[in-house]
C-alpha cells in the first residue's frame, strides 16, 4: 500500500504541475506503470521523471514521447531517472529540439560519455552554458557534444567546458576589432558564404 501511495503522490504531482487531467492523466499513469513492469526502474521513479518533464513545460504527448529516451539516458550511467529527466528537458529546451528527439539526444550523450573522460551529468552541466549560443549560431548538437568530449580529454568538463565553448562562439560571432584582425590572418575563414559560423568541427580545424 505504501508503494502504491507513493506512486499516486508522484502522479498527483504530474497532474498538478503539468495541468494533466482526465484521459491524459490516465495515459501517463498507464505508461508509468508499464515502464515499472518492463524496465529496471519502478513506476514511482517513472512518475517522478514525468514530474520533472512537466515542470520543464512538457505537455502530455511530449512527456509520453520523451520517457523511453529519458530511461535510456538514465541507464547509461545508472543515474537517478529524475536527474536524467532534468538533463533531457534542459537539452531539448536549450537546443530547440522536440520530445521525439529524445532518443537521439540520449544516444549522442551516451556515445560522447563512453568515448571520452566526461559523463552524462557533466555534459548536462555543459549544455546549460553552451546550448542557447549553439542554437543561435546554428551549431549541430552532435558536433557540440563531440567538442565537449574533446575538451574532457584535455581535462575540462561541466561548466568549464561549456563556458569555454560559449566564449569561443560568442567571440567569433561578434569579434572585437583585435579579434577581427586575428581572424583575417587565418588561411581559411571561419564563416560560411551566408555569413553564418561554420560547424563546430570545421571551426576547431580552422583555428588550430
PDB file of C-alpha atoms in Angstrom:
ATOM      1  CA  UNK A   1       0.000   0.000   0.000  1.00  0.00           C
ATOM      2  CA  UNK A   2       2.863   2.371   0.795  1.00  0.00           C
ATOM      3  CA  UNK A   3       4.354   1.812  -2.675  1.00  0.00           C
ATOM      4  CA  UNK A   4       1.033   2.454  -4.356  1.00  0.00           C
ATOM      5  CA  UNK A   5       0.523   5.556  -2.247  1.00  0.00           C
ATOM      6  CA  UNK A   6       3.974   6.888  -3.220  1.00  0.00           C
ATOM      7  CA  UNK A   7       3.227   6.258  -6.886  1.00  0.00           C
ATOM      8  CA  UNK A   8      -0.109   8.025  -6.638  1.00  0.00           C
ATOM      9  CA  UNK A   9       1.557  11.007  -4.964  1.00  0.00           C
ATOM     10  CA  UNK A  10       4.046  11.289  -7.840  1.00  0.00           C
ATOM     11  CA  UNK A  11       1.268  11.120 -10.421  1.00  0.00           C
ATOM     12  CA  UNK A  12      -0.658  13.749  -8.491  1.00  0.00           C
ATOM     13  CA  UNK A  13       2.406  15.983  -8.795  1.00  0.00           C
ATOM     14  CA  UNK A  14       2.435  15.402 -12.563  1.00  0.00           C
ATOM     15  CA  UNK A  15      -1.215  16.382 -12.666  1.00  0.00           C
ATOM     16  CA  UNK A  16      -0.753  19.498 -10.556  1.00  0.00           C
ATOM     17  CA  UNK A  17       2.469  20.751 -12.139  1.00  0.00           C
ATOM     18  CA  UNK A  18       1.621  19.905 -15.727  1.00  0.00           C
ATOM     19  CA  UNK A  19      -2.101  20.547 -15.655  1.00  0.00           C
ATOM     20  CA  UNK A  20      -2.691  16.933 -16.689  1.00  0.00           C
ATOM     21  CA  UNK A  21      -6.168  15.569 -16.027  1.00  0.00           C
ATOM     22  CA  UNK A  22      -8.714  13.029 -17.233  1.00  0.00           C
ATOM     23  CA  UNK A  23      -7.682  10.820 -20.149  1.00  0.00           C
ATOM     24  CA  UNK A  24      -4.279  12.483 -20.361  1.00  0.00           C
ATOM     25  CA  UNK A  25      -3.510  11.559 -16.775  1.00  0.00           C
ATOM     26  CA  UNK A  26      -4.738   8.013 -17.387  1.00  0.00           C
ATOM     27  CA  UNK A  27      -2.412   7.791 -20.399  1.00  0.00           C
ATOM     28  CA  UNK A  28       0.666   8.832 -18.429  1.00  0.00           C
ATOM     29  CA  UNK A  29      -0.308   6.708 -15.430  1.00  0.00           C
ATOM     30  CA  UNK A  30      -0.577   3.643 -17.672  1.00  0.00           C
ATOM     31  CA  UNK A  31       2.802   4.396 -19.229  1.00  0.00           C
ATOM     32  CA  UNK A  32       4.478   4.839 -15.835  1.00  0.00           C
ATOM     33  CA  UNK A  33       3.055   1.506 -14.675  1.00  0.00           C
ATOM     34  CA  UNK A  34       4.164  -0.171 -17.899  1.00  0.00           C
ATOM     35  CA  UNK A  35       7.696   1.209 -17.546  1.00  0.00           C
ATOM     36  CA  UNK A  36       7.740  -0.011 -13.956  1.00  0.00           C
ATOM     37  CA  UNK A  37       6.858  -3.515 -15.157  1.00  0.00           C
ATOM     38  CA  UNK A  38       9.241  -3.660 -18.131  1.00  0.00           C
ATOM     39  CA  UNK A  39      12.366  -1.745 -17.036  1.00  0.00           C
ATOM     40  CA  UNK A  40      14.760  -1.701 -14.091  1.00  0.00           C
ATOM     41  CA  UNK A  41      13.021   1.429 -12.834  1.00  0.00           C
ATOM     42  CA  UNK A  42       9.902   1.447 -10.666  1.00  0.00           C
ATOM     43  CA  UNK A  43       6.605   3.031 -11.598  1.00  0.00           C
ATOM     44  CA  UNK A  44       7.222   5.632  -8.883  1.00  0.00           C
ATOM     45  CA  UNK A  45      10.570   6.535 -10.432  1.00  0.00           C
ATOM     46  CA  UNK A  46       8.987   6.817 -13.863  1.00  0.00           C
ATOM     47  CA  UNK A  47       6.271   9.059 -12.425  1.00  0.00           C
ATOM     48  CA  UNK A  48       8.935  11.204 -10.751  1.00  0.00           C
ATOM     49  CA  UNK A  49      10.655  11.678 -14.114  1.00  0.00           C
ATOM     50  CA  UNK A  50       7.341  12.657 -15.674  1.00  0.00           C
ATOM     51  CA  UNK A  51       7.010  15.281 -12.972  1.00  0.00           C
ATOM     52  CA  UNK A  52      10.398  16.754 -13.904  1.00  0.00           C
ATOM     53  CA  UNK A  53       9.375  16.929 -17.559  1.00  0.00           C
ATOM     54  CA  UNK A  54       6.053  18.523 -16.642  1.00  0.00           C
ATOM     55  CA  UNK A  55       7.914  21.110 -14.542  1.00  0.00           C
ATOM     56  CA  UNK A  56      10.023  21.916 -17.615  1.00  0.00           C
ATOM     57  CA  UNK A  57       6.870  22.747 -19.562  1.00  0.00           C
ATOM     58  CA  UNK A  58       6.305  19.453 -21.363  1.00  0.00           C
ATOM     59  CA  UNK A  59       2.720  18.574 -22.259  1.00  0.00           C
ATOM     60  CA  UNK A  60       1.156  15.115 -22.084  1.00  0.00           C
ATOM     61  CA  UNK A  61       2.160  13.854 -25.528  1.00  0.00           C
ATOM     62  CA  UNK A  62       5.669  15.285 -25.160  1.00  0.00           C
ATOM     63  CA  UNK A  63       6.136  13.564 -21.818  1.00  0.00           C
ATOM     64  CA  UNK A  64       4.861  10.311 -23.290  1.00  0.00           C
ATOM     65  CA  UNK A  65       7.216  10.555 -26.271  1.00  0.00           C
ATOM     66  CA  UNK A  66      10.264  11.535 -24.221  1.00  0.00           C
ATOM     67  CA  UNK A  67      10.046   8.920 -21.460  1.00  0.00           C
ATOM     68  CA  UNK A  68      11.691   5.969 -23.293  1.00  0.00           C
ATOM     69  CA  UNK A  69      14.664   8.163 -24.191  1.00  0.00           C
ATOM     70  CA  UNK A  70      14.866   9.502 -20.634  1.00  0.00           C
ATOM     71  CA  UNK A  71      15.134   5.944 -19.328  1.00  0.00           C
ATOM     72  CA  UNK A  72      17.813   5.155 -21.903  1.00  0.00           C
ATOM     73  CA  UNK A  73      19.772   8.203 -20.778  1.00  0.00           C
ATOM     74  CA  UNK A  74      19.446   7.252 -17.116  1.00  0.00           C
ATOM     75  CA  UNK A  75      20.640   3.719 -17.860  1.00  0.00           C
ATOM     76  CA  UNK A  76      23.903   4.939 -19.417  1.00  0.00           C
ATOM     77  CA  UNK A  77      25.483   5.552 -16.021  1.00  0.00           C
ATOM     78  CA  UNK A  78      22.860   4.174 -13.662  1.00  0.00           C
ATOM     79  CA  UNK A  79      21.792   7.664 -12.668  1.00  0.00           C
ATOM     80  CA  UNK A  80      18.532   8.613 -10.996  1.00  0.00           C
ATOM     81  CA  UNK A  81      15.765   8.798 -13.557  1.00  0.00           C
ATOM     82  CA  UNK A  82      14.639  12.171 -12.204  1.00  0.00           C
ATOM     83  CA  UNK A  83      18.130  13.584 -12.800  1.00  0.00           C
ATOM     84  CA  UNK A  84      18.118  12.162 -16.331  1.00  0.00           C
ATOM     85  CA  UNK A  85      14.767  13.836 -16.964  1.00  0.00           C
ATOM     86  CA  UNK A  86      16.157  17.215 -15.853  1.00  0.00           C
ATOM     87  CA  UNK A  87      19.156  16.852 -18.183  1.00  0.00           C
ATOM     88  CA  UNK A  88      16.941  15.691 -21.050  1.00  0.00           C
ATOM     89  CA  UNK A  89      14.460  18.530 -20.619  1.00  0.00           C
ATOM     90  CA  UNK A  90      17.255  21.103 -20.460  1.00  0.00           C
ATOM     91  CA  UNK A  91      18.876  19.756 -23.633  1.00  0.00           C
ATOM     92  CA  UNK A  92      15.578  19.778 -25.506  1.00  0.00           C
ATOM     93  CA  UNK A  93      14.765  23.330 -24.430  1.00  0.00           C
ATOM     94  CA  UNK A  94      18.287  24.718 -24.872  1.00  0.00           C
ATOM     95  CA  UNK A  95      18.815  23.325 -28.365  1.00  0.00           C
ATOM     96  CA  UNK A  96      15.257  23.736 -29.600  1.00  0.00           C
ATOM     97  CA  UNK A  97      14.577  20.021 -30.010  1.00  0.00           C
ATOM     98  CA  UNK A  98      11.252  18.240 -29.698  1.00  0.00           C
ATOM     99  CA  UNK A  99      10.335  15.405 -27.366  1.00  0.00           C
ATOM    100  CA  UNK A 100      10.572  12.932 -30.257  1.00  0.00           C
ATOM    101  CA  UNK A 101      14.295  13.756 -30.485  1.00  0.00           C
ATOM    102  CA  UNK A 102      14.967  12.334 -27.018  1.00  0.00           C
ATOM    103  CA  UNK A 103      16.318   9.013 -28.283  1.00  0.00           C
ATOM    104  CA  UNK A 104      18.845  10.851 -30.465  1.00  0.00           C
ATOM    105  CA  UNK A 105      19.882  13.063 -27.558  1.00  0.00           C
ATOM    106  CA  UNK A 106      20.360  10.068 -25.273  1.00  0.00           C
ATOM    107  CA  UNK A 107      22.323   8.169 -27.922  1.00  0.00           C
ATOM    108  CA  UNK A 108      24.620  11.126 -28.641  1.00  0.00           C
ATOM    109  CA  UNK A 109      25.314  11.801 -24.971  1.00  0.00           C
ATOM    110  CA  UNK A 110      25.931   8.110 -24.307  1.00  0.00           C
ATOM    111  CA  UNK A 111      28.446   7.876 -27.143  1.00  0.00           C
ATOM    112  CA  UNK A 112      30.256  11.024 -26.032  1.00  0.00           C
ATOM    113  CA  UNK A 113      30.497   9.955 -22.398  1.00  0.00           C
ATOM    114  CA  UNK A 114      31.725   6.470 -23.294  1.00  0.00           C
ATOM    115  CA  UNK A 115      34.338   7.765 -25.744  1.00  0.00           C
ATOM    116  CA  UNK A 116      35.829  10.455 -23.512  1.00  0.00           C
ATOM    117  CA  UNK A 117      36.592  11.452 -19.937  1.00  0.00           C
ATOM    118  CA  UNK A 118      33.244  13.164 -19.401  1.00  0.00           C
ATOM    119  CA  UNK A 119      29.888  11.905 -18.117  1.00  0.00           C
ATOM    120  CA  UNK A 120      26.225  12.411 -18.910  1.00  0.00           C
ATOM    121  CA  UNK A 121      25.889  14.611 -15.834  1.00  0.00           C
ATOM    122  CA  UNK A 122      28.892  16.725 -16.848  1.00  0.00           C
ATOM    123  CA  UNK A 123      27.562  17.057 -20.387  1.00  0.00           C
ATOM    124  CA  UNK A 124      24.242  18.205 -18.992  1.00  0.00           C
ATOM    125  CA  UNK A 125      26.061  20.866 -16.982  1.00  0.00           C
ATOM    126  CA  UNK A 126      27.970  21.978 -20.085  1.00  0.00           C
ATOM    127  CA  UNK A 127      24.800  22.265 -22.158  1.00  0.00           C
ATOM    128  CA  UNK A 128      23.418  24.806 -19.692  1.00  0.00           C
ATOM    129  CA  UNK A 129      26.182  27.198 -20.745  1.00  0.00           C
ATOM    130  CA  UNK A 130      26.557  26.417 -24.439  1.00  0.00           C
ATOM    131  CA  UNK A 131      23.059  25.368 -25.525  1.00  0.00           C
ATOM    132  CA  UNK A 132      21.451  28.710 -26.348  1.00  0.00           C
ATOM    133  CA  UNK A 133      24.553  30.066 -28.109  1.00  0.00           C
ATOM    134  CA  UNK A 134      24.840  26.860 -30.116  1.00  0.00           C
ATOM    135  CA  UNK A 135      21.278  27.339 -31.259  1.00  0.00           C
ATOM    136  CA  UNK A 136      21.735  30.957 -32.344  1.00  0.00           C
ATOM    137  CA  UNK A 137      24.912  30.080 -34.251  1.00  0.00           C
ATOM    138  CA  UNK A 138      23.286  27.016 -35.886  1.00  0.00           C
ATOM    139  CA  UNK A 139      25.695  24.524 -34.368  1.00  0.00           C
ATOM    140  CA  UNK A 140      24.909  20.825 -34.586  1.00  0.00           C
ATOM    141  CA  UNK A 141      24.179  19.002 -31.324  1.00  0.00           C
ATOM    142  CA  UNK A 142      26.428  16.098 -32.314  1.00  0.00           C
ATOM    143  CA  UNK A 143      29.312  18.456 -33.098  1.00  0.00           C
ATOM    144  CA  UNK A 144      28.898  20.303 -29.815  1.00  0.00           C
ATOM    145  CA  UNK A 145      28.846  17.010 -27.909  1.00  0.00           C
ATOM    146  CA  UNK A 146      31.983  15.850 -29.724  1.00  0.00           C
ATOM    147  CA  UNK A 147      33.722  19.143 -28.908  1.00  0.00           C
ATOM    148  CA  UNK A 148      32.806  18.747 -25.240  1.00  0.00           C
ATOM    149  CA  UNK A 149      34.214  15.232 -25.372  1.00  0.00           C
ATOM    150  CA  UNK A 150      37.479  16.585 -26.797  1.00  0.00           C
ATOM    151  CA  UNK A 151      37.661  19.208 -24.041  1.00  0.00           C
ATOM    152  CA  UNK A 152      37.075  16.473 -21.459  1.00  0.00           C
ATOM    153  CA  UNK A 153      40.127  14.650 -22.764  1.00  0.00           C
ATOM    154  CA  UNK A 154      42.065  17.846 -22.084  1.00  0.00           C
ATOM    155  CA  UNK A 155      40.717  17.986 -18.536  1.00  0.00           C
ATOM    156  CA  UNK A 156      37.825  20.407 -18.960  1.00  0.00           C
ATOM    157  CA  UNK A 157      34.286  19.219 -18.210  1.00  0.00           C
ATOM    158  CA  UNK A 158      30.964  20.553 -16.981  1.00  0.00           C
ATOM    159  CA  UNK A 159      30.687  24.302 -16.509  1.00  0.00           C
ATOM    160  CA  UNK A 160      34.325  24.861 -17.510  1.00  0.00           C
ATOM    161  CA  UNK A 161      33.883  23.163 -20.880  1.00  0.00           C
ATOM    162  CA  UNK A 162      30.525  24.794 -21.552  1.00  0.00           C
ATOM    163  CA  UNK A 163      31.760  28.299 -20.832  1.00  0.00           C
ATOM    164  CA  UNK A 164      34.897  27.715 -22.924  1.00  0.00           C
ATOM    165  CA  UNK A 165      32.858  26.798 -25.997  1.00  0.00           C
ATOM    166  CA  UNK A 166      30.391  29.597 -25.338  1.00  0.00           C
ATOM    167  CA  UNK A 167      33.200  32.133 -25.166  1.00  0.00           C
ATOM    168  CA  UNK A 168      34.670  30.850 -28.401  1.00  0.00           C
ATOM    169  CA  UNK A 169      31.379  31.031 -30.293  1.00  0.00           C
ATOM    170  CA  UNK A 170      30.374  34.445 -28.969  1.00  0.00           C
ATOM    171  CA  UNK A 171      33.806  35.916 -29.739  1.00  0.00           C
ATOM    172  CA  UNK A 172      33.625  34.572 -33.287  1.00  0.00           C
ATOM    173  CA  UNK A 173      30.032  35.650 -33.768  1.00  0.00           C
ATOM    174  CA  UNK A 174      30.754  39.242 -32.748  1.00  0.00           C
ATOM    175  CA  UNK A 175      34.551  39.670 -32.717  1.00  0.00           C
ATOM    176  CA  UNK A 176      36.321  42.705 -31.311  1.00  0.00           C
ATOM    177  CA  UNK A 177      38.482  44.856 -33.581  1.00  0.00           C
ATOM    178  CA  UNK A 178      41.541  42.960 -32.471  1.00  0.00           C
ATOM    179  CA  UNK A 179      39.717  39.679 -32.915  1.00  0.00           C
ATOM    180  CA  UNK A 180      38.632  40.613 -36.426  1.00  0.00           C
ATOM    181  CA  UNK A 181      42.217  41.345 -37.387  1.00  0.00           C
ATOM    182  CA  UNK A 182      43.326  37.999 -35.997  1.00  0.00           C
ATOM    183  CA  UNK A 183      40.597  36.185 -37.963  1.00  0.00           C
ATOM    184  CA  UNK A 184      41.688  37.908 -41.163  1.00  0.00           C
ATOM    185  CA  UNK A 185      45.166  36.457 -40.703  1.00  0.00           C
ATOM    186  CA  UNK A 186      43.841  32.887 -40.857  1.00  0.00           C
ATOM    187  CA  UNK A 187      44.355  30.917 -44.049  1.00  0.00           C
ATOM    188  CA  UNK A 188      40.673  29.978 -44.085  1.00  0.00           C
ATOM    189  CA  UNK A 189      37.572  31.873 -42.979  1.00  0.00           C
ATOM    190  CA  UNK A 190      35.540  30.733 -40.002  1.00  0.00           C
ATOM    191  CA  UNK A 191      32.405  31.915 -41.780  1.00  0.00           C
ATOM    192  CA  UNK A 192      30.267  30.292 -44.433  1.00  0.00           C
ATOM    193  CA  UNK A 193      29.181  32.080 -47.619  1.00  0.00           C
ATOM    194  CA  UNK A 194      25.916  33.101 -45.932  1.00  0.00           C
ATOM    195  CA  UNK A 195      27.785  34.798 -43.084  1.00  0.00           C
ATOM    196  CA  UNK A 196      26.977  32.109 -40.511  1.00  0.00           C
ATOM    197  CA  UNK A 197      29.728  30.472 -38.500  1.00  0.00           C
ATOM    198  CA  UNK A 198      30.978  27.173 -39.851  1.00  0.00           C
ATOM    199  CA  UNK A 199      30.065  23.957 -37.983  1.00  0.00           C
ATOM    200  CA  UNK A 200      31.984  23.335 -34.765  1.00  0.00           C
ATOM    201  CA  UNK A 201      34.184  20.636 -36.257  1.00  0.00           C
ATOM    202  CA  UNK A 202      35.267  22.978 -39.043  1.00  0.00           C
ATOM    203  CA  UNK A 203      35.841  25.838 -36.618  1.00  0.00           C
ATOM    204  CA  UNK A 204      38.184  23.767 -34.480  1.00  0.00           C
ATOM    205  CA  UNK A 205      40.126  22.669 -37.563  1.00  0.00           C
ATOM    206  CA  UNK A 206      40.495  26.226 -38.889  1.00  0.00           C
ATOM    207  CA  UNK A 207      41.505  27.685 -35.549  1.00  0.00           C
ATOM    208  CA  UNK A 208      44.104  25.047 -34.703  1.00  0.00           C
TER     209      UNK A 208
END
